[in-house]
Amino acid sequence: MCGIVGFTGRENALPVLIKGLYSLEYRGYDSAGIAAFTKEGLRVVKTVGRIANLEAKIKEEHEDLTCTCGIGHTRWATHGGPSDRNSHPHLGGSDGKIAVVHNGIIENYKELRERLEAHGYVFQSETDTETVAHLVDYLHTGKQEDLAQTVLAAVSRLRGSYALGVVSMDNPEEIVAARRDNPLVIGLGNGENMIASDITAIIGRTKDYIILDDNEVAIVRPDSVVVMNEFGDRVEKKVQTVTWDMSAAEKGGYEHFMIKEIMEQPKAVAATVHPRVQNDSIVFEENGLTDDRLRDIENIHIIGCGSALHAGMVGKRVIESMCRIRCAAEVASEFRYENPIIGKKDLCIVISQSGETADTLAAMRLAKQAGAFTIAIVNVVSSTIAREADGVLYTWAGPEIAVATTKAYSAQLSALYLISVRIARVRGLISIGDERALSAELQRLPDCIEETLQCKKTMQRIATLYANRSSVFFLGRGLDYAAALEASLKLKEISYVHSEAYAAGELKHGTISLIEEGTLVVALATQPALFEKTVSNIREVVSRGAAVVLVTTDDFTGDESVCQHIVRLPKCLSEFSASLSIIPLQLLAYYIAVERSCDVDKPRNLAKSVTVE
Ligand code: F6R
């Protein structure tokens, strides 16, 4: 949610800022801007639209612009719609001496704005961020304090969440960064340093970075980085090194990141599963999921948002059936406010690709506070959720750039299967032989996914036939229902086609009135025990004019003649079938979006990392 980048060094900062903004564009892309130090002072260029618009504007109107220090921002609007005025950076004071970029929400901005207006400050935008710029200017003006001390004083007056990059004309080589509940890393170079919302923006210049923690403030100059805590005391930070290289975050010849990431799923699942299967049993790295703890679990809460929640809904079904422990998949934004019942012997599985989702983080903190053990299934190493959870089970999917998740979702499913098999074994619900068989099935999963991906051409053809539909329904029961929810989300978020997922038996309780001649219904049937039931539900929609695509297994014995298209999945254990059934449906969503000329990797109104409530 909004991307921040800053550079201070000896080279021209402008191309570094623009490149950094391109790599952060997935975080929000309704407007963008930069503030650069020039000989004449701070120059701000900003515009509504994508980074390409900003780049074009700089080329056309600021050809002479070069600088060695500057900050940049790509926005996902919260306060005030997308416009030039509301774009960041925002300037503080009448002389525009201070410039600020911000990710997050300042909750008390109204009250601060009124007080600053009473002191004569004139606001140019509707944003909460401009309040910070004027507040820093107000606290800075006429004082001897350096900028960092002023920022410390300013953030102590803020309620809400922020990652900030602040520059002042008084210190043209310096960027002051601050963070609370929004990610910020500092890239450490040779004679140059950077700030960024995420390491994709720094990896082109350096692999070494430090993570700013909540309430810390950093002073970033070309040859030094100093970090202070909220009391102004210096803090020593651990330097970390990025373990992947630039090519992992590039398209590698594919037209979109999304299709590249769909095709990378066998690799993502293999990297998540293989290191944790040793001698036919599940072995976790040190993550606190000890046998004693797993034996004692009373209830499991799986928490996430969007696709992560859908992965949790698959996990709930697999865990309940394999381990016979009560397990609920909970919407993080609901869980955190509904006074949930959490026991000290409960396990809380928190799922998040980014590891920064505000609601998921808050729900996890609540569960932790209530005494539950929290284990995070996270893709981004050292993200906030990963650092705050009691234990982490990383999904090794590599950087996921497309806003719509695919490979991280698949890796999340496999992490949940690992947990499930481990719990079942520790609690004596499965034998050593069963564990061996399940481990073998898990290790086979990447090959099954690879084989499933061969339906790519078929799904492309089906997509061309139905891309003009205005509404699509996904039906399934049990695990197929959980997978249907994810399939429906994929379609609507990237193609803007209205779609709904229904438990197949539930449609007739009202929603079936929406089925008419030509409505596309995608039915999932991977559970042999439920084949017949699902076929009955397919008949109900077919007799009302629906065209049906059926995703099923080789064992399907029902009447195929009622469906227009059948997609058969390779054989795999039915408990793990959601890992296969989603593949054709990700492809369907992708090709329908392409057919409709949608911006697949950056769907409208969305952002990848949702760091606001
Ligand atoms: C959908 C999608 C979102 C995310 C959700 C949670 O394709 O990507 O629904 O799954 O915003 O994000 P993370 O997993 O980063 O917590």
XYZ file of C-alpha atoms and ligand atoms in Angstrom:
629
model
C 0.000 0.000 0.000
C 2.012 2.923 -1.358
C 5.675 2.545 -2.148
C 8.454 4.722 -0.792
C 11.968 5.043 -2.109
C 14.826 7.402 -1.314
C 18.430 7.662 -2.468
C 21.403 9.655 -1.260
C 24.827 9.219 -2.794
C 27.149 10.628 -5.438
C 25.443 9.555 -8.655
C 22.344 11.017 -10.202
C 19.520 9.855 -7.934
C 16.779 10.333 -10.492
C 17.147 7.080 -12.477
C 17.563 5.189 -9.195
C 14.338 6.679 -7.824
C 12.395 5.970 -11.026
C 13.670 2.392 -11.228
C 12.873 1.901 -7.546
C 9.364 3.255 -8.070
C 8.787 0.870 -10.972
C 9.674 -2.055 -8.756
C 7.368 -0.769 -6.011
C 4.502 0.017 -8.368
C 2.687 -3.189 -7.315
C 2.086 -1.501 -3.938
C -0.165 1.176 -5.414
C -0.280 2.910 -8.721
C -2.773 5.729 -8.915
C -0.232 8.537 -8.786
C 3.474 9.068 -8.278
C 6.010 11.744 -7.503
C 9.544 12.623 -6.528
C 11.271 15.390 -4.584
C 14.843 16.134 -5.585
C 17.455 18.474 -4.188
C 18.766 20.832 -6.846
C 21.066 23.849 -6.547
C 17.976 26.055 -6.395
C 16.271 24.035 -3.691
C 13.774 21.201 -3.480
C 12.032 20.407 -6.740
C 8.868 18.304 -6.644
C 7.411 16.602 -9.713
C 4.212 14.621 -9.287
C 1.345 13.408 -11.350
C -1.753 11.284 -11.309
C -1.354 7.905 -13.032
C 1.442 5.409 -13.322
C 5.207 5.772 -12.927
C 5.432 5.957 -16.733
C 3.409 9.195 -16.557
C 5.815 10.577 -13.973
C 8.799 9.589 -16.073
C 7.269 11.258 -19.130
C 6.506 14.421 -17.149
C 10.081 14.623 -15.874
C 11.382 14.166 -19.429
C 9.073 16.781 -20.900
C 9.060 19.451 -18.204
C 12.199 18.880 -16.121
C 14.813 17.801 -18.628
C 17.554 19.584 -16.673
C 16.733 17.795 -13.406
C 19.594 15.946 -11.741
C 20.237 15.419 -8.059
C 22.225 13.177 -5.763
C 19.567 12.958 -3.081
C 15.824 12.575 -3.386
C 12.704 10.711 -2.368
C 9.922 9.135 -4.432
C 6.459 7.680 -3.909
C 3.865 5.590 -5.710
C 0.403 5.983 -4.216
C -2.639 3.903 -3.353
C -5.175 6.545 -2.406
C -6.747 6.550 1.043
C -7.387 10.195 1.985
C -8.378 12.121 -1.126
C -8.794 10.614 -4.579
C -5.998 10.132 -7.099
C -4.966 13.567 -8.393
C -1.840 15.625 -8.962
C -2.595 17.562 -5.784
C -2.962 14.513 -3.592
C 0.155 12.812 -4.953
C 3.218 12.629 -2.738
C 5.699 14.125 -1.903
C 3.924 16.791 0.128
C 5.663 19.990 1.100
C 5.645 21.495 4.580
C 5.500 25.207 5.356
C 4.910 28.152 3.075
C 8.454 28.025 1.710
C 8.223 24.277 0.986
C 11.411 23.532 2.889
C 10.305 20.083 3.997
C 9.141 17.249 1.725
C 7.466 14.066 2.946
C 6.486 10.725 1.440
C 4.268 8.447 3.501
C 2.784 4.980 3.537
C 0.018 4.322 6.077
C -2.788 6.276 7.695
C -2.542 9.146 10.180
C -5.691 8.670 12.219
C -5.605 12.018 14.049
C -4.871 14.018 10.913
C -8.086 16.085 11.156
C -7.333 17.360 14.608
C -3.698 18.073 13.659
C -4.784 19.798 10.472
C -7.142 22.117 12.366
C -4.405 23.055 14.819
C -1.882 23.661 12.048
C -4.401 25.751 10.088
C -4.905 27.815 13.225
C -1.147 28.468 13.086
C -1.511 29.745 9.522
C -0.626 26.632 7.542
C -2.412 26.412 4.217
C -3.142 22.919 2.941
C -2.906 22.092 -0.731
C -4.313 18.558 -0.636
C -6.919 16.379 1.058
C -4.327 13.924 2.322
C -3.423 12.942 5.849
C 0.234 13.043 4.774
C 0.356 16.787 4.232
C -0.358 17.154 7.949
C 2.943 15.412 8.674
C 4.829 17.718 6.316
C 3.431 20.855 7.979
C 3.844 19.398 11.451
C 7.533 18.721 10.816
C 7.914 22.234 9.429
C 6.095 23.704 12.445
C 8.273 21.840 14.935
C 11.444 22.529 12.947
C 11.084 26.209 12.184
C 13.250 28.434 14.296
C 14.683 25.564 16.322
C 18.254 24.373 16.450
C 17.258 20.706 16.478
C 18.332 18.544 13.603
C 15.733 17.065 11.296
C 15.776 13.625 12.920
C 14.984 15.083 16.365
C 12.149 17.041 14.799
C 10.779 13.936 13.095
C 10.970 12.082 16.421
C 8.979 14.882 18.028
C 6.496 14.897 15.138
C 5.824 11.148 15.099
C 5.204 11.162 18.838
C 2.142 13.315 18.036
C 0.834 10.953 15.349
C -1.791 8.284 15.845
C -2.046 5.566 13.244
C 0.565 3.965 11.073
C 3.345 5.269 8.934
C 6.500 4.680 7.017
C 7.966 8.080 6.284
C 10.728 9.552 4.193
C 11.440 13.170 5.111
C 13.910 15.619 3.565
C 14.692 19.226 4.409
C 16.425 21.937 2.426
C 18.671 22.486 5.466
C 20.337 19.084 4.927
C 20.457 18.404 1.193
C 22.285 15.075 1.535
C 20.101 13.594 4.233
C 16.931 11.533 4.331
C 15.198 10.904 7.632
C 13.104 7.736 7.730
C 10.611 6.633 10.368
C 8.313 3.698 10.769
C 5.349 2.398 12.730
C 3.357 -0.592 11.449
C 4.462 -0.123 7.843
C 7.548 -1.679 6.328
C 10.728 0.242 5.635
C 14.180 -1.068 4.788
C 17.449 0.786 4.442
C 19.752 -0.378 1.660
C 23.441 -0.048 2.488
C 25.712 0.790 -0.432
C 29.212 2.069 -0.958
C 29.107 5.840 -0.656
C 25.363 5.704 -1.128
C 22.367 4.539 0.885
C 18.689 4.073 0.196
C 15.358 3.778 1.920
C 12.538 1.682 0.460
C 9.251 -0.005 1.296
C 10.659 -3.283 0.116
C 13.929 -4.787 -0.994
C 12.894 -5.075 -4.652
C 13.622 -1.337 -4.873
C 17.176 -1.586 -3.563
C 18.350 -4.885 -4.992
C 19.578 -3.254 -8.212
C 22.146 -1.290 -6.122
C 22.880 -3.416 -3.070
C 22.027 -6.695 -1.376
C 22.779 -5.465 2.149
C 20.015 -3.899 4.152
C 18.681 -3.259 7.601
C 15.056 -3.343 8.662
C 13.701 -0.388 10.528
C 11.570 -1.456 13.494
C 8.488 0.232 14.868
C 9.058 3.663 16.405
C 12.612 3.908 15.103
C 13.958 6.853 13.167
C 16.957 6.651 10.823
C 19.274 9.353 9.542
C 20.446 8.257 6.118
C 23.395 10.017 4.472
C 25.709 8.871 1.632
C 28.367 7.542 4.033
C 26.393 6.749 7.148
C 23.174 5.391 8.546
C 22.264 6.076 12.160
C 19.173 4.524 13.737
C 17.553 5.800 16.928
C 14.731 4.480 19.047
C 11.786 6.600 20.151
C 13.844 8.080 23.009
C 16.555 9.226 20.630
C 19.018 6.560 21.792
C 21.214 5.043 19.130
C 20.322 1.471 18.164
C 22.701 -1.063 16.589
C 20.975 -2.867 13.741
C 21.675 -6.256 12.236
C 22.745 -6.089 8.593
C 20.914 -8.639 6.456
C 21.659 -9.834 2.938
C 19.120 -10.529 0.219
C 19.370 -14.147 -0.883
C 17.758 -13.844 -4.323
C 18.879 -11.798 -7.294
C 17.274 -9.355 -9.664
C 16.253 -11.980 -12.228
C 13.754 -13.457 -9.729
C 11.911 -10.147 -9.833
C 11.900 -9.829 -13.637
C 9.474 -11.194 -16.220
C 11.963 -13.590 -17.815
C 10.360 -13.496 -21.273
C 6.757 -13.872 -20.111
C 4.181 -11.287 -21.074
C 3.086 -10.753 -17.480
C 4.413 -11.536 -14.024
C 1.186 -13.392 -13.298
C 1.673 -16.047 -15.955
C 5.348 -16.356 -15.032
C 4.342 -16.906 -11.415
C 1.611 -19.402 -12.360
C 4.236 -21.402 -14.239
C 6.632 -21.172 -11.280
C 4.239 -23.001 -8.952
C 5.909 -26.415 -9.129
C 9.161 -24.745 -8.070
C 7.506 -22.763 -5.274
C 5.813 -25.850 -3.839
C 8.955 -27.987 -4.167
C 11.043 -25.348 -2.376
C 8.488 -25.203 0.445
C 8.003 -28.957 0.827
C 11.312 -30.663 0.032
C 13.508 -29.258 2.821
C 10.834 -30.281 5.344
C 10.514 -33.905 4.319
C 13.441 -35.942 5.590
C 13.560 -39.724 5.627
C 9.862 -39.880 4.831
C 8.766 -37.774 7.751
C 7.972 -34.105 8.237
C 10.743 -32.213 9.986
C 10.384 -28.520 10.722
C 13.202 -26.098 11.203
C 13.278 -24.501 14.671
C 9.863 -22.812 14.683
C 8.359 -23.758 18.019
C 6.011 -26.415 16.604
C 7.391 -28.989 19.009
C 5.774 -32.386 19.442
C 4.626 -31.432 22.951
C 2.958 -28.297 21.690
C 1.283 -30.090 18.788
C 0.023 -32.802 21.134
C -1.532 -30.220 23.457
C -3.385 -28.076 20.914
C -7.022 -27.570 21.799
C -8.260 -25.447 18.891
C -6.699 -24.006 15.768
C -7.430 -20.566 14.357
C -6.195 -19.898 10.845
C -6.118 -16.200 10.107
C -5.638 -14.328 6.847
C -7.158 -12.010 4.265
C -8.174 -12.644 0.664
C -6.293 -15.511 -0.941
C -4.394 -16.201 2.269
C -7.758 -16.709 3.957
C -8.803 -19.020 1.121
C -5.647 -21.042 1.652
C -6.679 -21.168 5.314
C -10.123 -22.461 4.348
C -8.473 -25.335 2.492
C -6.178 -25.860 5.488
C -9.128 -25.957 7.888
C -10.719 -28.794 5.946
C -7.504 -30.768 5.604
C -6.563 -30.324 9.271
C -10.017 -31.166 10.606
C -10.262 -34.283 8.514
C -6.699 -35.473 9.190
C -6.225 -34.343 12.793
C -9.767 -34.144 14.206
C -9.017 -30.829 15.924
C -11.556 -28.037 15.771
C -10.169 -25.509 13.333
C -11.641 -22.227 12.121
C -10.475 -20.141 9.184
C -11.025 -16.552 10.225
C -11.181 -13.264 8.316
C -8.447 -11.224 9.998
C -10.346 -7.928 9.861
C -13.349 -9.549 11.602
C -11.388 -11.655 14.079
C -9.562 -8.678 15.495
C -12.764 -6.872 16.496
C -15.100 -9.686 17.492
C -13.690 -10.457 20.905
C -12.655 -13.956 19.787
C -12.437 -16.882 22.170
C -8.751 -17.799 22.244
C -7.375 -20.389 24.622
C -3.814 -20.652 25.899
C -3.493 -24.063 24.275
C -4.802 -22.844 20.948
C -2.602 -22.687 17.878
C -2.972 -19.648 15.698
C -1.752 -20.107 12.118
C -1.299 -16.713 10.496
C -1.015 -16.690 6.718
C 0.376 -13.777 4.732
C 2.406 -13.580 1.542
C 3.715 -10.091 2.292
C 3.924 -10.529 6.045
C 2.762 -6.922 6.341
C -1.038 -7.056 6.028
C -2.349 -4.700 8.720
C -5.429 -6.710 9.719
C -3.566 -10.011 9.803
C -0.816 -8.486 11.903
C -3.314 -7.003 14.353
C -5.224 -10.312 14.610
C -1.952 -12.124 15.261
C -0.981 -9.670 17.999
C -4.365 -10.220 19.625
C -3.969 -14.013 19.561
C -0.465 -13.701 20.981
C -1.661 -11.460 23.748
C -4.358 -13.989 24.625
C -1.626 -16.581 25.096
C -2.053 -18.677 21.935
C 1.040 -19.903 20.135
C 1.332 -18.097 16.790
C 2.979 -19.653 13.772
C 3.263 -17.519 10.633
C 3.191 -18.893 7.104
C 4.893 -16.016 5.340
C 6.688 -15.500 2.034
C 8.643 -12.311 2.670
C 11.639 -13.008 4.850
C 11.947 -10.804 7.934
C 8.609 -9.108 7.315
C 6.781 -7.810 10.370
C 4.497 -10.830 10.798
C 7.469 -13.174 10.380
C 9.407 -11.304 13.041
C 6.583 -10.966 15.539
C 5.111 -14.473 15.335
C 6.268 -17.046 17.889
C 7.453 -19.209 15.001
C 7.724 -18.960 11.215
C 7.243 -21.451 8.428
C 8.457 -19.638 5.350
C 6.935 -20.390 1.972
C 9.886 -20.341 -0.372
C 7.961 -19.060 -3.396
C 10.453 -16.289 -4.204
C 9.372 -12.716 -4.891
C 5.781 -12.472 -6.087
C 5.234 -9.338 -8.135
C 1.802 -9.716 -9.787
C -0.822 -8.220 -7.502
C -2.979 -11.357 -7.791
C -1.263 -14.083 -5.852
C -0.731 -17.517 -7.399
C 2.547 -19.166 -6.455
C 2.512 -17.846 -2.878
C -1.034 -19.221 -2.454
C 0.096 -22.636 -3.702
C 3.088 -22.586 -1.381
C 0.769 -21.642 1.523
C -1.371 -24.704 0.803
C 1.653 -26.963 0.912
C 2.827 -25.419 4.206
C -0.618 -26.157 5.673
C -0.448 -29.770 4.469
C 2.947 -30.119 6.167
C 1.532 -28.834 9.453
C -1.488 -31.094 9.140
C 0.503 -34.270 8.511
C 2.867 -33.413 11.353
C 0.024 -32.849 13.834
C -1.738 -36.048 12.764
C 1.447 -38.058 13.257
C 2.359 -36.537 16.623
C -1.159 -37.154 17.931
C -1.069 -40.747 16.768
C -3.878 -40.378 14.230
C -1.730 -41.727 11.437
C 0.917 -44.425 11.511
C 4.567 -44.128 10.442
C 3.524 -45.850 7.221
C 0.744 -43.312 6.641
C 3.180 -40.481 7.259
C 5.569 -42.012 4.777
C 2.813 -42.290 2.168
C 1.602 -38.730 2.794
C 5.156 -37.374 2.631
C 5.644 -39.123 -0.687
C 2.398 -37.590 -1.974
C 3.560 -34.175 -0.828
C 6.869 -34.596 -2.600
C 5.022 -35.632 -5.751
C 2.837 -32.527 -5.651
C 5.194 -30.296 -7.707
C 5.143 -32.874 -10.529
C 1.354 -33.092 -10.373
C 1.147 -29.297 -10.596
C 3.576 -29.349 -13.534
C 1.346 -31.883 -15.288
C -1.773 -29.851 -14.520
C -0.151 -26.799 -16.117
C -0.373 -28.624 -19.425
C -4.013 -27.523 -19.583
C -2.733 -24.016 -20.373
C -3.771 -24.070 -24.054
C -7.176 -25.580 -23.218
C -7.847 -22.885 -20.648
C -6.770 -20.193 -23.108
C -9.279 -21.570 -25.630
C -12.068 -21.747 -23.043
C -11.226 -18.192 -21.983
C -11.711 -16.865 -25.517
C -15.175 -18.477 -25.601
C -16.397 -16.951 -22.349
C -14.420 -13.720 -21.948
C -17.483 -11.634 -22.771
C -19.637 -13.015 -19.940
C -20.765 -10.473 -17.383
C -21.106 -12.957 -14.555
C -19.531 -16.287 -13.633
C -20.389 -18.711 -10.826
C -18.008 -21.198 -9.240
C -19.470 -24.208 -7.447
C -17.944 -26.867 -5.252
C -18.360 -28.753 -2.024
C -15.891 -29.090 0.845
C -12.348 -28.600 -0.406
C -13.758 -27.744 -3.822
C -15.776 -24.940 -2.273
C -12.641 -23.484 -0.673
C -10.842 -23.706 -4.030
C -13.893 -22.189 -5.776
C -13.635 -19.121 -3.532
C -10.053 -18.589 -4.615
C -10.877 -19.195 -8.283
C -13.674 -16.643 -8.120
C -11.440 -14.061 -6.445
C -8.780 -14.542 -9.116
C -11.273 -13.970 -11.901
C -12.951 -10.886 -10.479
C -9.822 -9.116 -9.302
C -7.962 -9.230 -12.596
C -10.706 -9.377 -15.255
C -13.398 -7.257 -13.532
C -15.976 -9.916 -14.401
C -18.486 -10.281 -11.601
C -18.167 -13.720 -10.103
C -19.302 -15.602 -7.042
C -18.324 -18.847 -5.428
C -21.024 -20.966 -3.863
C -21.093 -24.144 -1.868
C -22.750 -26.240 -4.562
C -25.703 -27.237 -2.393
C -26.369 -23.653 -1.322
C -27.026 -22.041 -4.705
C -30.634 -23.100 -4.828
C -31.372 -21.178 -1.632
C -31.655 -17.933 -3.544
C -28.724 -17.256 -5.827
C -29.873 -19.675 -8.489
C -32.290 -16.950 -9.610
C -29.262 -15.264 -11.217
C -28.577 -18.207 -13.545
C -29.891 -17.579 -17.031
C -29.269 -18.720 -20.594
C -25.520 -18.663 -21.244
C -24.341 -17.912 -17.679
C -20.942 -19.537 -17.193
C -20.745 -21.924 -14.258
C -17.446 -23.499 -13.317
C -17.963 -26.611 -11.210
C -15.212 -28.256 -9.211
C -15.543 -31.929 -8.322
C -12.399 -33.553 -7.001
C -13.809 -35.460 -4.029
C -15.101 -38.884 -5.168
C -17.534 -39.115 -2.244
C -19.244 -35.940 -3.439
C -19.225 -36.485 -7.221
C -22.888 -37.422 -7.432
C -24.041 -34.583 -5.238
C -22.130 -32.037 -7.290
C -23.451 -33.492 -10.541
C -27.003 -32.999 -9.235
C -26.164 -29.349 -8.580
C -24.673 -29.052 -12.071
C -27.926 -30.376 -13.505
C -29.843 -27.707 -11.609
C -27.914 -24.916 -13.326
C -27.794 -26.621 -16.726
C -31.558 -26.915 -16.779
C -31.683 -23.131 -16.289
C -29.455 -22.467 -19.294
C -25.933 -22.375 -17.764
C -22.870 -23.400 -19.749
C -20.659 -25.550 -17.506
C -16.920 -26.060 -17.278
C -16.195 -29.004 -14.999
C -12.837 -29.371 -13.267
C -12.514 -32.903 -11.994
C -10.238 -35.903 -11.672
C -9.572 -38.909 -13.865
C -11.826 -40.933 -11.583
C -14.908 -38.887 -12.340
C -17.728 -41.292 -13.004
C -20.678 -38.921 -13.323
C -22.534 -37.968 -16.465
C -20.167 -35.748 -18.479
C -22.697 -34.929 -21.151
C -24.202 -32.135 -19.074
C -20.971 -30.097 -19.245
C -19.623 -28.089 -22.184
C -15.985 -28.580 -21.158
C -14.211 -31.008 -18.864
C -10.763 -30.376 -17.455
C -9.243 -33.485 -15.906
C -6.606 -33.208 -13.218
C -3.799 -35.713 -12.705
C -4.151 -38.220 -9.893
C -3.241 -36.967 -6.447
C -4.387 -37.581 -2.909
C -7.873 -36.074 -2.641
C -6.847 -34.108 0.507
C -4.323 -32.201 -1.628
C -6.600 -31.720 -4.632
C -7.086 -27.975 -4.053
C -3.464 -27.569 -5.141
C -4.367 -28.902 -8.570
C -7.915 -27.672 -9.122
C -6.852 -24.041 -8.713
C -4.293 -24.258 -11.554
C -6.714 -24.337 -14.536
C -8.798 -21.663 -12.849
C -5.854 -19.313 -12.344
C -5.156 -19.815 -16.044
C -8.807 -19.201 -16.920
C -8.797 -15.938 -14.956
C -5.500 -14.913 -16.538
C -6.569 -15.560 -20.126
C -9.992 -13.957 -19.648
C -8.236 -10.848 -18.295
C -5.823 -10.841 -21.248
C -8.734 -11.324 -23.659
C -10.465 -8.311 -22.065
C -7.252 -6.246 -22.364
C -7.010 -5.758 -18.608
C -3.861 -4.680 -16.837
C -3.265 -8.183 -15.472
C -0.378 -7.493 -13.107
C -1.828 -4.267 -11.729
C -5.596 -4.538 -11.533
C -7.515 -1.347 -10.849
C -8.027 -0.201 -7.263
C -5.752 -2.866 -5.815
C -2.309 -3.009 -4.278
C -0.264 -5.996 -3.291
C 0.728 -5.177 0.224
C -2.281 -3.996 2.237
C -0.754 -2.155 5.150
C -3.859 -0.182 6.120
C -7.028 -1.447 7.807
C -5.519 -11.853 -4.114
C -4.543 -11.372 -3.162
C -5.033 -10.824 -1.876
C -4.069 -11.185 -0.738
C -4.486 -10.476 0.554
C -3.583 -10.859 1.695
O -4.912 -12.337 -5.257
O -3.367 -11.390 -3.403
O -6.326 -11.240 -1.584
O -4.083 -12.568 -0.580
O -4.450 -9.102 0.362
O -2.270 -10.491 1.436
P -1.069 -11.136 2.221
O -1.019 -12.575 1.842
O 0.136 -10.382 1.782
O -1.381 -10.969 3.676
